Amino acid sequence: MTETETNAYDVVVLGAGPVGENVADRTRAAGLTTAVVESELVGGECSYWACMPSKALLRPVIARADSRRVPGLRQSVQGPLDAAAVLAHRDYYTSDWKDDGQVGWLDSIGADLYRGHGRLTGPRTVTVTAPDGGERVLTARHAVAVCTGSRAALPGLPGLDAVKPWTSREATSSKTVPGRLIVIGGGVVATEMATVWQALGSKVTLLVRGKGLLPRMEPFAGELIAEALTEAGADVRTGTSVESVTRENGTVVVVTGTGERIEADEILFATGRAPRTDDIGLESIGLDPGSWLPVDDSLRVSGHDWLYAVGDVNHRALLTHQGKYQARIAGAAIAARATGEPSVVEPWGAHAATADHAAVPQVVFTDPEAAAVGLSLAEAEQAGHRVKAVDVDLSTVAGAGLYADGYQGRARMVVDLEEEILRGVTLVGPGVGELIHSATIAVAGQVPVSRLWHAVPSYPTISEVWLRLLEAYRDA
């Protein structure tokens, strides 16, 4: 390509991960011409380096753990996992890091894909530099949607680049099992990857600066997972800072704040995320490169009526499913504004991502699983709600005992005492990930506690925890 070509569309989407794909799906369904720009693989972080590979790695780990708690089965699953088979299972779910299938899907909805690096070069204008160096200018009649996601944020430790640390990408795509692995962090990536690699044979040391794991969840979630990781053989250390990291003759050496020296074969930093906005031309429209992009509830960037920031880049809820939800809202809002239809932006309206504030669900696929939606007790109190927390030991539920011998878990619902609705629910225990959607419906739907009594859980399932929670609230 030797000349700059210009193509006009109704909508230009920057980034072809799940978020960008969903924006394109909604705008194309509304009849708007749509271009999608992607510099890596169509399908994005989730498909190749996050959700799909991590859960493919975790599934055999959790299945074995569950099987070991079932009489008549536990003796058959006492051996080690077949690491090669687990990694091959992961490779299958990433399509061996090839995006042909997802490219075909984009083509099926009638969106045009441009491979290359896209940068804003002015209002409603994106210039794409293709792999061969050629350029194409894409103009948007109605909207540009920035869906470039986030990347792992590394701390500013001297010489860290020379250590070649793992981030979430390397942790989910490694072809080999390290003999010793240090994990820095206490959040979702840290706990899930510690679970995976410990089970596959690594000696894992988990170093957490804070007081416990999963600090954004109820405290008991992190406590139960820390206990389980320790029981599995991991060395979990809280209140531990990292002062330096070096690699000496292939061995990673960490020195902690107390001067202790810890050695490993690899080190994973799971210490947060940063927006992928540093080189997308934000300066051309008066915004700061590398910044998160603040938006209203229709995902429109403040001060730019044509610009939308959807998914991780807006820093509202860094979760794939929440980004896809935002994409559906943004796509509908773009379509309505493009066709002159009324915008429904009041809370819970068709063009308002209200769930980002009130009903964000999340599952941590550790053993035990942790799942939560809405506000924790502390968050609800900080928001000024008059609330009461109701806790239930999940082992008291008949379905939990049938699910696994020695079942250990806990459930909490946070009840708004003035409105008699749920502000949040947290569940920790084997298999609870599949229970969280019922809680999400209760929280998002603002279902009155009095009506929840009529939502009868089937016996004997773990879902009977809902009845136990309601009884505990009634009797408190």
CSV table of N, CA, C and O in Angstrom, one decimal, residues 256-351:
chain,number,residue,atom,x,y,z
A,256,THR,N,12.8,-9.3,50.3
A,256,THR,CA,11.6,-8.7,50.9
A,256,THR,C,12.0,-7.5,51.8
A,256,THR,O,13.2,-7.3,52.1
A,257,GLY,N,11.0,-6.8,52.4
A,257,GLY,CA,11.2,-5.7,53.2
A,257,GLY,C,11.9,-6.0,54.5
A,257,GLY,O,12.5,-5.2,55.1
A,258,THR,N,11.9,-7.3,54.9
A,258,THR,CA,12.6,-7.7,56.1
A,258,THR,C,14.0,-8.2,55.8
A,258,THR,O,14.7,-8.7,56.7
A,259,GLY,N,14.4,-8.2,54.5
A,259,GLY,CA,15.7,-8.6,54.1
A,259,GLY,C,15.8,-10.1,53.8
A,259,GLY,O,16.9,-10.6,53.4
A,260,GLU,N,14.7,-10.8,53.8
A,260,GLU,CA,14.7,-12.2,53.5
A,260,GLU,C,14.9,-12.4,52.0
A,260,GLU,O,14.3,-11.6,51.2
A,261,ARG,N,15.6,-13.4,51.6
A,261,ARG,CA,15.9,-13.7,50.2
A,261,ARG,C,15.1,-15.0,49.8
A,261,ARG,O,15.1,-16.0,50.5
A,262,ILE,N,14.3,-14.9,48.7
A,262,ILE,CA,13.5,-16.0,48.2
A,262,ILE,C,13.9,-16.2,46.8
A,262,ILE,O,13.9,-15.3,46.0
A,263,GLU,N,14.1,-17.5,46.5
A,263,GLU,CA,14.5,-17.8,45.1
A,263,GLU,C,13.4,-18.6,44.4
A,263,GLU,O,12.6,-19.3,45.0
A,264,ALA,N,13.3,-18.5,43.1
A,264,ALA,CA,12.4,-19.2,42.3
A,264,ALA,C,12.9,-19.3,40.8
A,264,ALA,O,13.8,-18.6,40.4
A,265,ASP,N,12.1,-20.1,40.0
A,265,ASP,CA,12.5,-20.2,38.6
A,265,ASP,C,11.8,-19.1,37.8
A,265,ASP,O,12.3,-18.6,36.8
A,266,GLU,N,10.6,-18.7,38.2
A,266,GLU,CA,9.8,-17.6,37.5
A,266,GLU,C,9.1,-16.8,38.6
A,266,GLU,O,8.9,-17.2,39.7
A,267,ILE,N,8.8,-15.5,38.2
A,267,ILE,CA,8.1,-14.6,39.1
A,267,ILE,C,6.9,-14.0,38.3
A,267,ILE,O,7.1,-13.5,37.2
A,268,LEU,N,5.8,-14.0,38.9
A,268,LEU,CA,4.6,-13.4,38.3
A,268,LEU,C,4.2,-12.2,39.1
A,268,LEU,O,4.0,-12.2,40.3
A,269,PHE,N,4.1,-11.0,38.4
A,269,PHE,CA,3.6,-9.8,39.0
A,269,PHE,C,2.1,-9.7,38.6
A,269,PHE,O,1.8,-9.5,37.5
A,270,ALA,N,1.2,-9.8,39.6
A,270,ALA,CA,-0.2,-9.5,39.4
A,270,ALA,C,-0.6,-8.4,40.3
A,270,ALA,O,-1.3,-8.5,41.3
A,271,THR,N,-0.1,-7.2,39.9
A,271,THR,CA,-0.2,-6.0,40.8
A,271,THR,C,-1.0,-4.9,40.2
A,271,THR,O,-0.8,-3.7,40.4
A,272,GLY,N,-2.0,-5.3,39.4
A,272,GLY,CA,-2.9,-4.2,38.9
A,272,GLY,C,-2.9,-4.1,37.3
A,272,GLY,O,-2.1,-4.8,36.7
A,273,ARG,N,-3.7,-3.2,36.8
A,273,ARG,CA,-3.9,-3.0,35.4
A,273,ARG,C,-3.7,-1.5,35.1
A,273,ARG,O,-3.9,-0.6,35.9
A,274,ALA,N,-3.3,-1.3,33.8
A,274,ALA,CA,-3.2,0.1,33.3
A,274,ALA,C,-3.9,0.2,32.0
A,274,ALA,O,-3.9,-0.8,31.2
A,275,PRO,N,-4.5,1.3,31.6
A,275,PRO,CA,-5.3,1.4,30.4
A,275,PRO,C,-4.4,1.4,29.1
A,275,PRO,O,-3.3,2.0,29.1
A,276,ARG,N,-4.8,0.7,28.1
A,276,ARG,CA,-4.1,0.8,26.8
A,276,ARG,C,-4.5,2.0,26.0
A,276,ARG,O,-5.2,1.9,25.0
A,277,THR,N,-4.1,3.1,26.5
A,277,THR,CA,-4.5,4.4,25.9
A,277,THR,C,-3.3,5.3,25.6
A,277,THR,O,-3.4,6.4,25.3
A,278,ASP,N,-2.1,4.7,25.8
A,278,ASP,CA,-0.9,5.5,25.8
A,278,ASP,C,-0.5,5.9,24.3
A,278,ASP,O,0.2,6.9,24.1
A,279,ASP,N,-0.9,5.1,23.3
A,279,ASP,CA,-0.5,5.4,22.0
A,279,ASP,C,-1.7,5.3,21.0
A,279,ASP,O,-1.6,4.6,20.0
A,280,ILE,N,-2.8,5.9,21.4
A,280,ILE,CA,-4.0,5.8,20.5
A,280,ILE,C,-4.4,7.2,20.1
A,280,ILE,O,-5.5,7.4,19.6
A,281,GLY,N,-3.5,8.2,20.2
A,281,GLY,CA,-3.8,9.5,19.7
A,281,GLY,C,-4.7,10.4,20.5
A,281,GLY,O,-5.3,11.4,20.0
A,282,LEU,N,-4.8,10.2,21.8
A,282,LEU,CA,-5.7,11.0,22.7
A,282,LEU,C,-5.3,12.4,22.6
A,282,LEU,O,-6.1,13.3,22.7
A,283,GLU,N,-4.0,12.7,22.5
A,283,GLU,CA,-3.5,14.1,22.5
A,283,GLU,C,-4.1,14.9,21.3
A,283,GLU,O,-4.3,16.1,21.4
A,284,SER,N,-4.5,14.2,20.3
A,284,SER,CA,-5.1,14.9,19.1
A,284,SER,C,-6.5,15.5,19.4
A,284,SER,O,-7.0,16.3,18.6
A,285,ILE,N,-7.1,15.0,20.5
A,285,ILE,CA,-8.4,15.5,20.8
A,285,ILE,C,-8.5,16.1,22.2
A,285,ILE,O,-9.5,16.2,22.8
A,286,GLY,N,-7.3,16.5,22.7
A,286,GLY,CA,-7.2,17.2,24.0
A,286,GLY,C,-7.3,16.3,25.2
A,286,GLY,O,-7.6,16.8,26.3
A,287,LEU,N,-7.0,15.0,25.1
A,287,LEU,CA,-7.0,14.1,26.2
A,287,LEU,C,-5.6,13.6,26.5
A,287,LEU,O,-4.7,13.7,25.6
A,288,ASP,N,-5.4,13.1,27.7
A,288,ASP,CA,-4.0,12.7,28.1
A,288,ASP,C,-3.7,11.3,27.7
A,288,ASP,O,-4.5,10.4,28.2
A,289,PRO,N,-2.7,11.1,27.0
A,289,PRO,CA,-2.3,9.7,26.6
A,289,PRO,C,-2.0,8.9,27.9
A,289,PRO,O,-1.4,9.4,28.9
A,290,GLY,N,-2.4,7.6,27.9
A,290,GLY,CA,-2.1,6.7,29.0
A,290,GLY,C,-3.1,6.9,30.1
A,290,GLY,O,-3.0,6.2,31.2
A,291,SER,N,-4.2,7.7,30.0
A,291,SER,CA,-5.1,7.9,31.1
A,291,SER,C,-6.3,7.0,30.9
A,291,SER,O,-6.7,6.6,29.8
A,292,TRP,N,-7.0,6.8,32.0
A,292,TRP,CA,-8.3,6.2,32.0
A,292,TRP,C,-9.3,7.2,31.4
A,292,TRP,O,-9.1,8.4,31.6
A,293,LEU,N,-10.4,6.8,30.8
A,293,LEU,CA,-11.3,7.7,30.1
A,293,LEU,C,-12.6,7.8,30.8
A,293,LEU,O,-13.4,6.8,30.8
A,294,PRO,N,-12.9,8.9,31.5
A,294,PRO,CA,-14.1,9.0,32.3
A,294,PRO,C,-15.3,9.1,31.3
A,294,PRO,O,-15.2,9.8,30.3
A,295,VAL,N,-16.4,8.4,31.7
A,295,VAL,CA,-17.6,8.4,30.8
A,295,VAL,C,-18.8,8.6,31.6
A,295,VAL,O,-18.8,8.4,32.9
A,296,ASP,N,-19.9,8.9,30.9
A,296,ASP,CA,-21.2,8.9,31.6
A,296,ASP,C,-21.8,7.5,31.5
A,296,ASP,O,-21.2,6.6,31.0
A,297,ASP,N,-23.1,7.3,32.0
A,297,ASP,CA,-23.6,6.0,32.0
A,297,ASP,C,-24.0,5.4,30.6
A,297,ASP,O,-24.2,4.2,30.5
A,298,SER,N,-23.9,6.2,29.6
A,298,SER,CA,-24.1,5.7,28.3
A,298,SER,C,-22.8,5.4,27.6
A,298,SER,O,-22.7,5.1,26.4
A,299,LEU,N,-21.7,5.5,28.4
A,299,LEU,CA,-20.3,5.2,28.0
A,299,LEU,C,-19.7,6.3,27.1
A,299,LEU,O,-18.7,6.0,26.4
A,300,ARG,N,-20.3,7.5,27.1
A,300,ARG,CA,-19.8,8.6,26.3
A,300,ARG,C,-18.8,9.4,27.1
A,300,ARG,O,-19.0,9.7,28.2
A,301,VAL,N,-17.6,9.7,26.4
A,301,VAL,CA,-16.5,10.4,27.1
A,301,VAL,C,-16.9,11.8,27.3
A,301,VAL,O,-17.5,12.5,26.5
A,302,SER,N,-16.6,12.3,28.5
A,302,SER,CA,-17.0,13.6,28.9
A,302,SER,C,-16.4,14.7,28.0
A,302,SER,O,-15.2,14.6,27.6
A,303,GLY,N,-17.2,15.6,27.5
A,303,GLY,CA,-16.8,16.6,26.6
A,303,GLY,C,-16.7,16.3,25.1
A,303,GLY,O,-16.2,17.1,24.3
A,304,HIS,N,-17.0,15.0,24.8
A,304,HIS,CA,-16.8,14.6,23.4
A,304,HIS,C,-18.1,13.8,23.0
A,304,HIS,O,-18.2,12.6,23.3
A,305,ASP,N,-19.0,14.4,22.3
A,305,ASP,CA,-20.3,13.8,22.1
A,305,ASP,C,-20.3,12.6,21.1
A,305,ASP,O,-21.2,11.9,20.9
A,306,TRP,N,-19.1,12.5,20.4
A,306,TRP,CA,-19.0,11.4,19.4
A,306,TRP,C,-18.1,10.3,19.9
A,306,TRP,O,-17.9,9.3,19.2
A,307,LEU,N,-17.4,10.4,21.1
A,307,LEU,CA,-16.4,9.5,21.5
A,307,LEU,C,-17.0,8.6,22.7
A,307,LEU,O,-17.5,9.2,23.7
A,308,TYR,N,-16.8,7.3,22.6
A,308,TYR,CA,-17.2,6.4,23.6
A,308,TYR,C,-16.0,5.6,24.1
A,308,TYR,O,-15.1,5.3,23.3
A,309,ALA,N,-15.9,5.3,25.4
A,309,ALA,CA,-14.9,4.5,25.9
A,309,ALA,C,-15.6,3.3,26.7
A,309,ALA,O,-16.3,3.5,27.6
A,310,VAL,N,-15.3,2.1,26.2
A,310,VAL,CA,-16.1,1.0,26.6
A,310,VAL,C,-15.2,-0.1,27.1
A,310,VAL,O,-14.2,-0.4,26.5
A,311,GLY,N,-15.5,-0.7,28.3
A,311,GLY,CA,-14.7,-1.8,28.8
A,311,GLY,C,-13.7,-1.2,29.8
A,311,GLY,O,-13.8,-0.2,30.4
A,312,ASP,N,-12.5,-1.9,29.9
A,312,ASP,CA,-11.5,-1.6,30.9
A,312,ASP,C,-11.1,-0.1,30.8
A,312,ASP,O,-10.7,0.5,31.8
A,313,VAL,N,-11.0,0.4,29.6
A,313,VAL,CA,-10.4,1.8,29.5
A,313,VAL,C,-11.2,2.8,30.3
A,313,VAL,O,-10.6,3.9,30.6
A,314,ASN,N,-12.4,2.6,30.7
A,314,ASN,CA,-13.1,3.6,31.5
A,314,ASN,C,-13.0,3.4,33.0
A,314,ASN,O,-13.5,4.2,33.8
A,315,HIS,N,-12.4,2.3,33.4
A,315,HIS,CA,-12.1,2.0,34.8
A,315,HIS,C,-13.3,1.8,35.6
A,315,HIS,O,-13.2,2.0,36.9
A,316,ARG,N,-14.4,1.5,35.1
A,316,ARG,CA,-15.6,1.3,35.9
A,316,ARG,C,-15.7,-0.1,36.5
A,316,ARG,O,-16.0,-0.2,37.7
A,317,ALA,N,-15.4,-1.1,35.7
A,317,ALA,CA,-15.5,-2.4,36.2
A,317,ALA,C,-14.6,-3.3,35.3
A,317,ALA,O,-15.1,-3.6,34.2
A,318,LEU,N,-13.4,-3.7,35.7
A,318,LEU,CA,-12.5,-4.3,34.8
A,318,LEU,C,-12.7,-5.8,34.8
A,318,LEU,O,-12.0,-6.7,35.3
A,319,LEU,N,-13.8,-6.2,34.1
A,319,LEU,CA,-14.3,-7.6,34.0
A,319,LEU,C,-14.9,-7.7,32.6
A,319,LEU,O,-15.6,-6.9,32.1
A,320,THR,N,-14.5,-8.8,31.9
A,320,THR,CA,-15.0,-9.1,30.6
A,320,THR,C,-16.5,-9.0,30.4
A,320,THR,O,-17.0,-8.3,29.6
A,321,HIS,N,-17.2,-9.7,31.3
A,321,HIS,CA,-18.7,-9.7,31.2
A,321,HIS,C,-19.3,-8.3,31.4
A,321,HIS,O,-20.3,-7.9,30.8
A,322,GLN,N,-18.6,-7.5,32.3
A,322,GLN,CA,-19.1,-6.1,32.5
A,322,GLN,C,-18.8,-5.3,31.3
A,322,GLN,O,-19.6,-4.4,30.9
A,323,GLY,N,-17.7,-5.5,30.7
A,323,GLY,CA,-17.3,-4.7,29.5
A,323,GLY,C,-18.3,-5.1,28.3
A,323,GLY,O,-18.7,-4.2,27.6
A,324,LYS,N,-18.7,-6.3,28.2
A,324,LYS,CA,-19.6,-6.7,27.2
A,324,LYS,C,-21.0,-6.1,27.5
A,324,LYS,O,-21.7,-5.7,26.5
A,325,TYR,N,-21.4,-6.0,28.7
A,325,TYR,CA,-22.6,-5.4,29.1
A,325,TYR,C,-22.6,-3.9,28.7
A,325,TYR,O,-23.5,-3.4,28.1
A,326,GLN,N,-21.4,-3.2,29.0
A,326,GLN,CA,-21.3,-1.8,28.6
A,326,GLN,C,-21.4,-1.7,27.1
A,326,GLN,O,-21.9,-0.7,26.6
A,327,ALA,N,-20.8,-2.7,26.4
A,327,ALA,CA,-20.8,-2.6,24.9
A,327,ALA,C,-22.2,-2.7,24.4
A,327,ALA,O,-22.6,-2.0,23.4
A,328,ARG,N,-23.0,-3.5,25.0
A,328,ARG,CA,-24.4,-3.6,24.5
A,328,ARG,C,-25.2,-2.3,24.8
A,328,ARG,O,-25.9,-1.8,23.9
A,329,ILE,N,-24.9,-1.7,25.9
A,329,ILE,CA,-25.5,-0.4,26.3
A,329,ILE,C,-25.0,0.7,25.3
A,329,ILE,O,-25.8,1.5,24.7
A,330,ALA,N,-23.6,0.8,25.1
A,330,ALA,CA,-23.1,1.8,24.3
A,330,ALA,C,-23.5,1.6,22.8
A,330,ALA,O,-23.9,2.6,22.2
A,331,GLY,N,-23.6,0.4,22.3
A,331,GLY,CA,-24.0,0.2,21.0
A,331,GLY,C,-25.5,0.6,20.8
A,331,GLY,O,-25.8,1.2,19.7
A,332,ALA,N,-26.3,0.4,21.7
A,332,ALA,CA,-27.7,0.8,21.7
A,332,ALA,C,-27.8,2.3,21.7
A,332,ALA,O,-28.6,2.9,21.0
A,333,ALA,N,-27.0,2.9,22.6
A,333,ALA,CA,-27.0,4.4,22.7
A,333,ALA,C,-26.5,5.1,21.4
A,333,ALA,O,-27.1,6.1,20.9
A,334,ILE,N,-25.4,4.5,20.8
A,334,ILE,CA,-24.9,5.1,19.6
A,334,ILE,C,-26.0,5.0,18.5
A,334,ILE,O,-26.2,5.9,17.7
A,335,ALA,N,-26.6,3.8,18.4
A,335,ALA,CA,-27.7,3.6,17.4
A,335,ALA,C,-28.8,4.6,17.6
A,335,ALA,O,-29.3,5.1,16.6
A,336,ALA,N,-29.3,4.7,18.8
A,336,ALA,CA,-30.4,5.6,19.1
A,336,ALA,C,-30.1,7.1,18.7
A,336,ALA,O,-30.9,7.7,18.0
A,337,ARG,N,-28.9,7.5,19.1
A,337,ARG,CA,-28.5,8.9,18.7
A,337,ARG,C,-28.3,9.1,17.2
A,337,ARG,O,-28.6,10.1,16.7
A,338,ALA,N,-27.8,8.0,16.6
A,338,ALA,CA,-27.5,8.1,15.1
A,338,ALA,C,-28.8,8.2,14.3
A,338,ALA,O,-28.9,8.9,13.3
A,339,THR,N,-29.9,7.6,14.9
A,339,THR,CA,-31.1,7.5,14.1
A,339,THR,C,-32.2,8.5,14.7
A,339,THR,O,-33.3,8.6,14.2
A,340,GLY,N,-31.8,9.3,15.7
A,340,GLY,CA,-32.7,10.3,16.2
A,340,GLY,C,-33.7,9.8,17.2
A,340,GLY,O,-34.7,10.5,17.5
A,341,GLU,N,-33.5,8.6,17.7
A,341,GLU,CA,-34.4,8.1,18.7
A,341,GLU,C,-34.1,8.6,20.0
A,341,GLU,O,-33.0,9.0,20.3
A,342,PRO,N,-35.1,8.6,21.0
A,342,PRO,CA,-34.8,9.2,22.3
A,342,PRO,C,-33.8,8.3,23.0
A,342,PRO,O,-33.8,7.1,22.9
A,343,SER,N,-32.9,9.0,23.8
A,343,SER,CA,-32.0,8.2,24.6
A,343,SER,C,-32.6,8.0,26.0
A,343,SER,O,-33.1,8.9,26.6
A,344,VAL,N,-32.5,6.7,26.4
A,344,VAL,CA,-33.1,6.3,27.7
A,344,VAL,C,-32.0,6.2,28.7
A,344,VAL,O,-31.4,5.1,28.9
A,345,VAL,N,-31.6,7.2,29.4
A,345,VAL,CA,-30.4,7.2,30.2
A,345,VAL,C,-30.7,7.3,31.7
A,345,VAL,O,-29.8,7.4,32.5
A,346,GLU,N,-32.0,7.2,32.1
A,346,GLU,CA,-32.2,7.2,33.5
A,346,GLU,C,-31.8,5.8,34.0
A,346,GLU,O,-31.6,4.9,33.3
A,347,PRO,N,-31.5,5.7,35.4
A,347,PRO,CA,-31.0,4.4,35.9
A,347,PRO,C,-31.9,3.2,35.5
A,347,PRO,O,-33.1,3.3,35.4
A,348,TRP,N,-31.1,2.2,35.1
A,348,TRP,CA,-31.7,0.9,34.5
A,348,TRP,C,-32.4,1.1,33.2
A,348,TRP,O,-33.1,0.2,32.7
A,349,GLY,N,-32.1,2.2,32.5
A,349,GLY,CA,-32.7,2.4,31.2
A,349,GLY,C,-31.9,1.7,30.1
A,349,GLY,O,-30.8,1.2,30.4
A,350,ALA,N,-32.4,1.7,28.9
A,350,ALA,CA,-31.8,0.9,27.8
A,350,ALA,C,-30.4,1.5,27.4
A,350,ALA,O,-29.6,0.8,26.9
A,351,HIS,N,-30.2,2.7,27.8
A,351,HIS,CA,-28.9,3.4,27.4
A,351,HIS,C,-28.1,3.8,28.6
A,351,HIS,O,-27.3,4.8,28.5
